[in-house]
C-alpha positions as a Python dict, from the first residue, in 0.01 Angstrom:
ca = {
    (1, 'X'): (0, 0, 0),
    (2, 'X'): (82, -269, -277),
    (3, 'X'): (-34, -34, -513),
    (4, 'X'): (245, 235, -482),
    (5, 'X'): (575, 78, -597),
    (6, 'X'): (907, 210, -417),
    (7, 'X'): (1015, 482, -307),
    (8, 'X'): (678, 610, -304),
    (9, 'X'): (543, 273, -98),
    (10, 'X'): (797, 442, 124),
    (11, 'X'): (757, 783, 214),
    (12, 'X'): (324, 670, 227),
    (13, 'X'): (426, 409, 505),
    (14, 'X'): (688, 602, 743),
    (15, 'X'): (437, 847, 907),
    (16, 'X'): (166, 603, 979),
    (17, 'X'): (309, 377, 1304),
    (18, 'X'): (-10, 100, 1209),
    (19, 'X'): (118, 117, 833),
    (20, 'X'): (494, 77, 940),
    (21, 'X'): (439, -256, 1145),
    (22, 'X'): (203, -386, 819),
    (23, 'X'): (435, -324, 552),
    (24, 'X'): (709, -487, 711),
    (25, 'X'): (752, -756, 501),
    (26, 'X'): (698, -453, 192),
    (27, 'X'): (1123, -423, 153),
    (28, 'X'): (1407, -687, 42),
    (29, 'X'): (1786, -646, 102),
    (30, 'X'): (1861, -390, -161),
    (31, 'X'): (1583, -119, -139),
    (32, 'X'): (1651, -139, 237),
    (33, 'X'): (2019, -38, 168),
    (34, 'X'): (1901, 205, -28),
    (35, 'X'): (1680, 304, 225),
    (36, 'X'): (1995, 340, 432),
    (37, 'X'): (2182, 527, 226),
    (38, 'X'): (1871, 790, 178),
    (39, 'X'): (1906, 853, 567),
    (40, 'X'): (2209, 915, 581),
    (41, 'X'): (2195, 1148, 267),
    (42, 'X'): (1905, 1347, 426),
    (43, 'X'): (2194, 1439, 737),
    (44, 'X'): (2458, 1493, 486),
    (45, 'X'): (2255, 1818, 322),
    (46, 'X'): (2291, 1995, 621),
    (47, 'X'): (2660, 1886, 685),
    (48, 'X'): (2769, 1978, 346),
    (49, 'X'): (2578, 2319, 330),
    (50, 'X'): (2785, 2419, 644),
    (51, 'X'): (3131, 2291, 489),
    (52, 'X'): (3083, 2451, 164),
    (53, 'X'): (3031, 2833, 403),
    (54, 'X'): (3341, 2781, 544),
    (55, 'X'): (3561, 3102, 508),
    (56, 'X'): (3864, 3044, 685),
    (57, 'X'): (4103, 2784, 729),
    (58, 'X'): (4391, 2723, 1005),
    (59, 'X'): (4718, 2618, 878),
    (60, 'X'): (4844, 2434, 1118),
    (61, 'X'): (4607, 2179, 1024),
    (62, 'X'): (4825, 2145, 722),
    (63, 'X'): (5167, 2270, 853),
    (64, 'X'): (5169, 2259, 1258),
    (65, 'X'): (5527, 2237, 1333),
    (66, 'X'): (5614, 2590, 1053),
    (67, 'X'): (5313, 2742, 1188),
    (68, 'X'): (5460, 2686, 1575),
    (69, 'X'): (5757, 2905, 1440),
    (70, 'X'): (5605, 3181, 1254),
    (71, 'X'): (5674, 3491, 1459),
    (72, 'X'): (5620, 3865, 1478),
    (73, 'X'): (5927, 3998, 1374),
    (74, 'X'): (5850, 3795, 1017),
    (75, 'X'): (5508, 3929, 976),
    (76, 'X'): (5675, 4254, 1048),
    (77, 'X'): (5811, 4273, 752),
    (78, 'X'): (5583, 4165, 532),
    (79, 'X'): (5322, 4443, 698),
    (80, 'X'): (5340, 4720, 421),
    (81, 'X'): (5294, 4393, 142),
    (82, 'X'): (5026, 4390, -54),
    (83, 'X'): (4887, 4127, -351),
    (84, 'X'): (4812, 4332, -658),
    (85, 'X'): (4724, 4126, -992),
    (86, 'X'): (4811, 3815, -864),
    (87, 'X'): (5158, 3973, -764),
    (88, 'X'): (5335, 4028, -365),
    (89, 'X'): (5449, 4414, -404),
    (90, 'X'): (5585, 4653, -123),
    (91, 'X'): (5785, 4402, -9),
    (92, 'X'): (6186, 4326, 22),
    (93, 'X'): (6366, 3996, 20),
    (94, 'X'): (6488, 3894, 348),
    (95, 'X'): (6525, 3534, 510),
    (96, 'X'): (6559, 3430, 841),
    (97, 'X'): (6664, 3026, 930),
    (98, 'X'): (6715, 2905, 1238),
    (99, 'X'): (6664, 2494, 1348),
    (100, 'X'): (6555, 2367, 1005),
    (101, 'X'): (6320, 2622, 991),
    (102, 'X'): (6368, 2903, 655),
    (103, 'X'): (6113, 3204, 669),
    (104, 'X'): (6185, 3393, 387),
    (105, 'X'): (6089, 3675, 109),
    (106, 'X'): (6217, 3567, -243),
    (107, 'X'): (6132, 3787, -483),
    (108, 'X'): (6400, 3666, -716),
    (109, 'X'): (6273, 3334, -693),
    (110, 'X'): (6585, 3183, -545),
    (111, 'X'): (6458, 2849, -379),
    (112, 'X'): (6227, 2592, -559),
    (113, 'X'): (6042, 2307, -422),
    (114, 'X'): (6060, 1951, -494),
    (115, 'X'): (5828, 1695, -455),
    (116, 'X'): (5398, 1652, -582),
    (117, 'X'): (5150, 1855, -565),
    (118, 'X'): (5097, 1803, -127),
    (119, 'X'): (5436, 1673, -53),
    (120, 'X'): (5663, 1945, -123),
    (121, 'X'): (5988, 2012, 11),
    (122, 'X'): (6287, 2257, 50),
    (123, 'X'): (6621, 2115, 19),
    (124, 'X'): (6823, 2143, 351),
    (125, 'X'): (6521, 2244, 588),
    (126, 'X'): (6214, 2058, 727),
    (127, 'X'): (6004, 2377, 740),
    (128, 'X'): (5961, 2647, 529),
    (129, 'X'): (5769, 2947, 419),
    (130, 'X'): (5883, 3134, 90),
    (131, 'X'): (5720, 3448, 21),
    (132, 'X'): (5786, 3485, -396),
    (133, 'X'): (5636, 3724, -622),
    (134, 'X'): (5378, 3523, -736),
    (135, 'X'): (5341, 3220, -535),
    (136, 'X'): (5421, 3126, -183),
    (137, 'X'): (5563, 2810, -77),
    (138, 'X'): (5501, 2654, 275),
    (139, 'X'): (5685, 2288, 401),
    (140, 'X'): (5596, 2097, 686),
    (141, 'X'): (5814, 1881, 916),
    (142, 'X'): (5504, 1622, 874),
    (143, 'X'): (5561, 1612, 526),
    (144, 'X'): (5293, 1851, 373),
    (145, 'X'): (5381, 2076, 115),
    (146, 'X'): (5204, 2307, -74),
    (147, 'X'): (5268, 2603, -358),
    (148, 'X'): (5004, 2834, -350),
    (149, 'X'): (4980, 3112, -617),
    (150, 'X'): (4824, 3435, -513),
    (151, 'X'): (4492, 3521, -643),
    (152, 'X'): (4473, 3779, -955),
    (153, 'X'): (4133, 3897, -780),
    (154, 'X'): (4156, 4140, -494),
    (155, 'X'): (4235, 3945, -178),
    (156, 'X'): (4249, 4065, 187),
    (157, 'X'): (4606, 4110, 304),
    (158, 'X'): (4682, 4123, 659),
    (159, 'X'): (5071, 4033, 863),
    (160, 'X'): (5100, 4365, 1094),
    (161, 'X'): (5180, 4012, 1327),
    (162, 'X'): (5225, 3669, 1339),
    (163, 'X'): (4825, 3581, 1438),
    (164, 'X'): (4709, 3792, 1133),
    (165, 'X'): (4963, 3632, 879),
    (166, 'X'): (4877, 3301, 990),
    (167, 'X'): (4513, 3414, 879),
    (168, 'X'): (4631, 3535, 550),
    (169, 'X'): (4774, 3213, 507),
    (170, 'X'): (4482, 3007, 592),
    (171, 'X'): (4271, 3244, 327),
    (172, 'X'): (4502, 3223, 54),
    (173, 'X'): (4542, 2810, 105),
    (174, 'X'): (4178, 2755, 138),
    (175, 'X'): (4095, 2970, -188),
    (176, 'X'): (4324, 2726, -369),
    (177, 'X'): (4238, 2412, -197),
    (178, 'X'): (3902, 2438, -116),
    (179, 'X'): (3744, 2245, -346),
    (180, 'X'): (3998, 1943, -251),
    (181, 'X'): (3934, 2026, 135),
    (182, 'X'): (3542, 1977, 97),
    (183, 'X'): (3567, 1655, -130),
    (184, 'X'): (3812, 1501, 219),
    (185, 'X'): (3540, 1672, 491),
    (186, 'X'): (3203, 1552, 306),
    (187, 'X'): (3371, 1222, 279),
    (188, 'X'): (3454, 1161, 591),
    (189, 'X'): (3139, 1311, 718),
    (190, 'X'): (2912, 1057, 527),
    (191, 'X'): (3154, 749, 653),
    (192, 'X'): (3097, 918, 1015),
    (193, 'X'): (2753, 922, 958),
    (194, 'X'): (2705, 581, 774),
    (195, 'X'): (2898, 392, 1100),
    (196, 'X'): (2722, 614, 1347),
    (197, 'X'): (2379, 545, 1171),
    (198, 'X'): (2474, 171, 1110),
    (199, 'X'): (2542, 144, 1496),
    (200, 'X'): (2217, 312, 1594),
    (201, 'X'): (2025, 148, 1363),
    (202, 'X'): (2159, -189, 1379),
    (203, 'X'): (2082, -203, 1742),
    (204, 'X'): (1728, -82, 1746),
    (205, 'X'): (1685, -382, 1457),
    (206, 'X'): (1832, -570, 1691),
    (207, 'X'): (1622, -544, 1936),
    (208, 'X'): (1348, -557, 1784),
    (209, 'X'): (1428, -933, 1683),
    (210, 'X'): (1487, -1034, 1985),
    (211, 'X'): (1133, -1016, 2061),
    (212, 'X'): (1017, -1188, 1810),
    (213, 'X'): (1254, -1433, 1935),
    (214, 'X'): (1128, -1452, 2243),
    (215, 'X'): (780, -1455, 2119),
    (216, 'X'): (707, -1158, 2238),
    (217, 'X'): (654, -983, 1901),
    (218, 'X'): (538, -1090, 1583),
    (219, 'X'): (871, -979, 1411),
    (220, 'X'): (977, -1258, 1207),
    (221, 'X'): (1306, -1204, 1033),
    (222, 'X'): (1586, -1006, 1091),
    (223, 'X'): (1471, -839, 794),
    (224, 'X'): (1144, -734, 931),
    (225, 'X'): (1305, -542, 1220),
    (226, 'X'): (1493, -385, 1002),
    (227, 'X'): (1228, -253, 783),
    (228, 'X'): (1054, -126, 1118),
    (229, 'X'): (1369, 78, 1228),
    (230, 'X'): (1435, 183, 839),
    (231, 'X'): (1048, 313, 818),
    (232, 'X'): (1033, 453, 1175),
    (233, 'X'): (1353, 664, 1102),
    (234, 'X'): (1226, 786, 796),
    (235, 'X'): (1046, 1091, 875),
    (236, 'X'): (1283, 1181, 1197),
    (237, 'X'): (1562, 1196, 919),
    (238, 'X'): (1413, 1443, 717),
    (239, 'X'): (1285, 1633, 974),
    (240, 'X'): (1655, 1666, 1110),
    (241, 'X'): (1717, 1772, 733),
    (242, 'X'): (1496, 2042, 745),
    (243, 'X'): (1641, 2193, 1117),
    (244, 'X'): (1938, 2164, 1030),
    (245, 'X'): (1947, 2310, 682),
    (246, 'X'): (1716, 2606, 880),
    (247, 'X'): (2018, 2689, 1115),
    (248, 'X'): (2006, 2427, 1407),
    (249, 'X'): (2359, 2301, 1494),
    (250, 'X'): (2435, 1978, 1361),
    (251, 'X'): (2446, 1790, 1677),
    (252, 'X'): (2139, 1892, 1767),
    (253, 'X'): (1980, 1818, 1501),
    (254, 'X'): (2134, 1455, 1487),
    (255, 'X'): (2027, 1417, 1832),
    (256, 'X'): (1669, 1518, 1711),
    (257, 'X'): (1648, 1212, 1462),
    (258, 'X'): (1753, 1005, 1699),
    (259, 'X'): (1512, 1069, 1966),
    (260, 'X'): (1270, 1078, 1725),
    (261, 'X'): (1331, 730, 1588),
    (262, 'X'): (1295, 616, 1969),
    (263, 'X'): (967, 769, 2010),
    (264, 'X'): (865, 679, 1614),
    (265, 'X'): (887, 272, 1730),
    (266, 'X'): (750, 352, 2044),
    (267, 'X'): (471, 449, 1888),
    (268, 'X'): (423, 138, 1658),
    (269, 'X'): (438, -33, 1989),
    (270, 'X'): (143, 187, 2145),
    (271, 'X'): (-82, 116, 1812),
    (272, 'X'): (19, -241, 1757),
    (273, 'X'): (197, -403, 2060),
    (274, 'X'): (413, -562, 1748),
    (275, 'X'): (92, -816, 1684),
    (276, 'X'): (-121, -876, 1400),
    (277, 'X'): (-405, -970, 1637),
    (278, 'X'): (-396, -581, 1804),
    (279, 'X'): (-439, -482, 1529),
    (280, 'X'): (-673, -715, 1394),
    (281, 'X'): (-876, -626, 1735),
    (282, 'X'): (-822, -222, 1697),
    (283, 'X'): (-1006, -300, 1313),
    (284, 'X'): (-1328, -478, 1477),
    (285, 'X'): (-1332, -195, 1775),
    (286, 'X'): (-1352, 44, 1491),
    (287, 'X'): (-1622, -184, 1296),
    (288, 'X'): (-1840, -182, 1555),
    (289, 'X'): (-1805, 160, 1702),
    (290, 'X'): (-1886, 265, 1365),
}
């Protein structure tokens, strides 16, 4: 294996169990964080396919206590609306307030919001949806804030009642602020996945150096038990990739790598027992058998 330099040393060890307990000693530090980051990357592809589908949005992810106090008789009146050209038409100014909550049609652009770009606010309420000609403006008690301009292409329009204007909403936000909403969801995916990985992995390495501790192994290092686990989850990790970018839930398919990273070093323990002397003795077997 000296012969192929990294990654390729890499993806010519992981399927071979006799190769992966050999080339243990094949990795330093940095390629094995690498290596750690290319794992994780593999589940991300899947992950970020999914988020980057997503067609709807719930605002009350973004404006829970408003959204609690959106009712029909509001999307009532807003049922024969309709966005043409980036415009709210068939539709009358009205306003309803009650407990620091405004709902409201401004056409006339009466009421302005203050504050940046996620953090606006209405002066004099703590919640507030403004319906204005070209824009609507939504306040949260939790201190979101958002103006979000209607789109000039068609869009789907939909408040016959509260359930479906709350949808419209959702749309409308998540046409503005999707790009933002994917860059927050992929990275807190690949921090999920880079602790939940780091846990998994760490403790496999773990114990594999405790048996070379104990004497039970020839593992070494810390380092070489690492390398193991690192080489072992290899293929598992792209095999996950593959199901999951093919359909399988995510879950699943995370669940996948990790059984297969349990069978992977269980099988580097059925060809080598973690000695160089099993395999030393598998090599003369073979010698003279052949």
């Amino acid at each position: 294996m000296h012969k192929y330099r990294f990654p390729v040393n890499y993806f010519m060890t992981m399927s071979f169990p006799k190769r992966i307990f050999q080339n243990r000693k094949m990795f330093g530090w940095l390629k094995l964080t690498l290596l750690f980051i290319f794992i994780n990357a593999c589940l991300m592809v899947p992950v970020s396919l999914m988020l980057s589908s997503l067609k709807s949005f719930d605002i009350r992810n973004v404006a829970p206590e408003l959204t609690s106090q959106i009712a029909d008789r509001f999307a009532a009146r807003l049922q024969n609306a309709r966005l043409s050209g980036g415009n709210l038409k068939g539709a009358d100014s009205f306003s309803f307030s009650s407990k620091g909550t405004l709902l409201a049609v401004d056409l006339e652009n009466k009421w302005s919001a203050q504050g940046g770009s996620y953090h606006k606010q209405i002066s004099g309420v703590d919640n507030a949806l403004i319906m204005q000609r070209s824009q609507f403006i939504i306040t949260d008690k939790s201190g979101y804030g958002f103006e979000i301009h209607y789109p000039v292409r068609q869009a789907e329009w939909q408040a016959g009642n509260a359930k479906q204007l709350k949808a419209t909403l959702g749309q409308l936000w998540l046409r503005q602020y999707k790009p933002l909403l994917l860059a927050i969801l992929s990275l807190m995916s690949f921090a999920a996945l880079m602790i939940s990985n780091l846990i998994l992995l760490g403790i496999f390495s773990f114990v594999l150096w405790l048996t070379g501790r104990s004497g039970f192994s020839a593992i070494r290092s810390f380092k070489e038990a690492v390398s193991i686990v690192m080489l072992s989850a290899g293929a598992p990790s792209i095999i996950a990739m593959i199901l999951g970018v093919a359909g399988m839930n995510i879950a699943t398919a995370l669940l996948f790598q990790s059984i297969g990273l349990i069978l992977m070093i269980s099988l580097v323990f059925f060809r080598t027992h973690f000695q160089e002397s099993s395999m030393k003795k598998q090599s003369q077997i073979k010698a003279v058998s052949g």
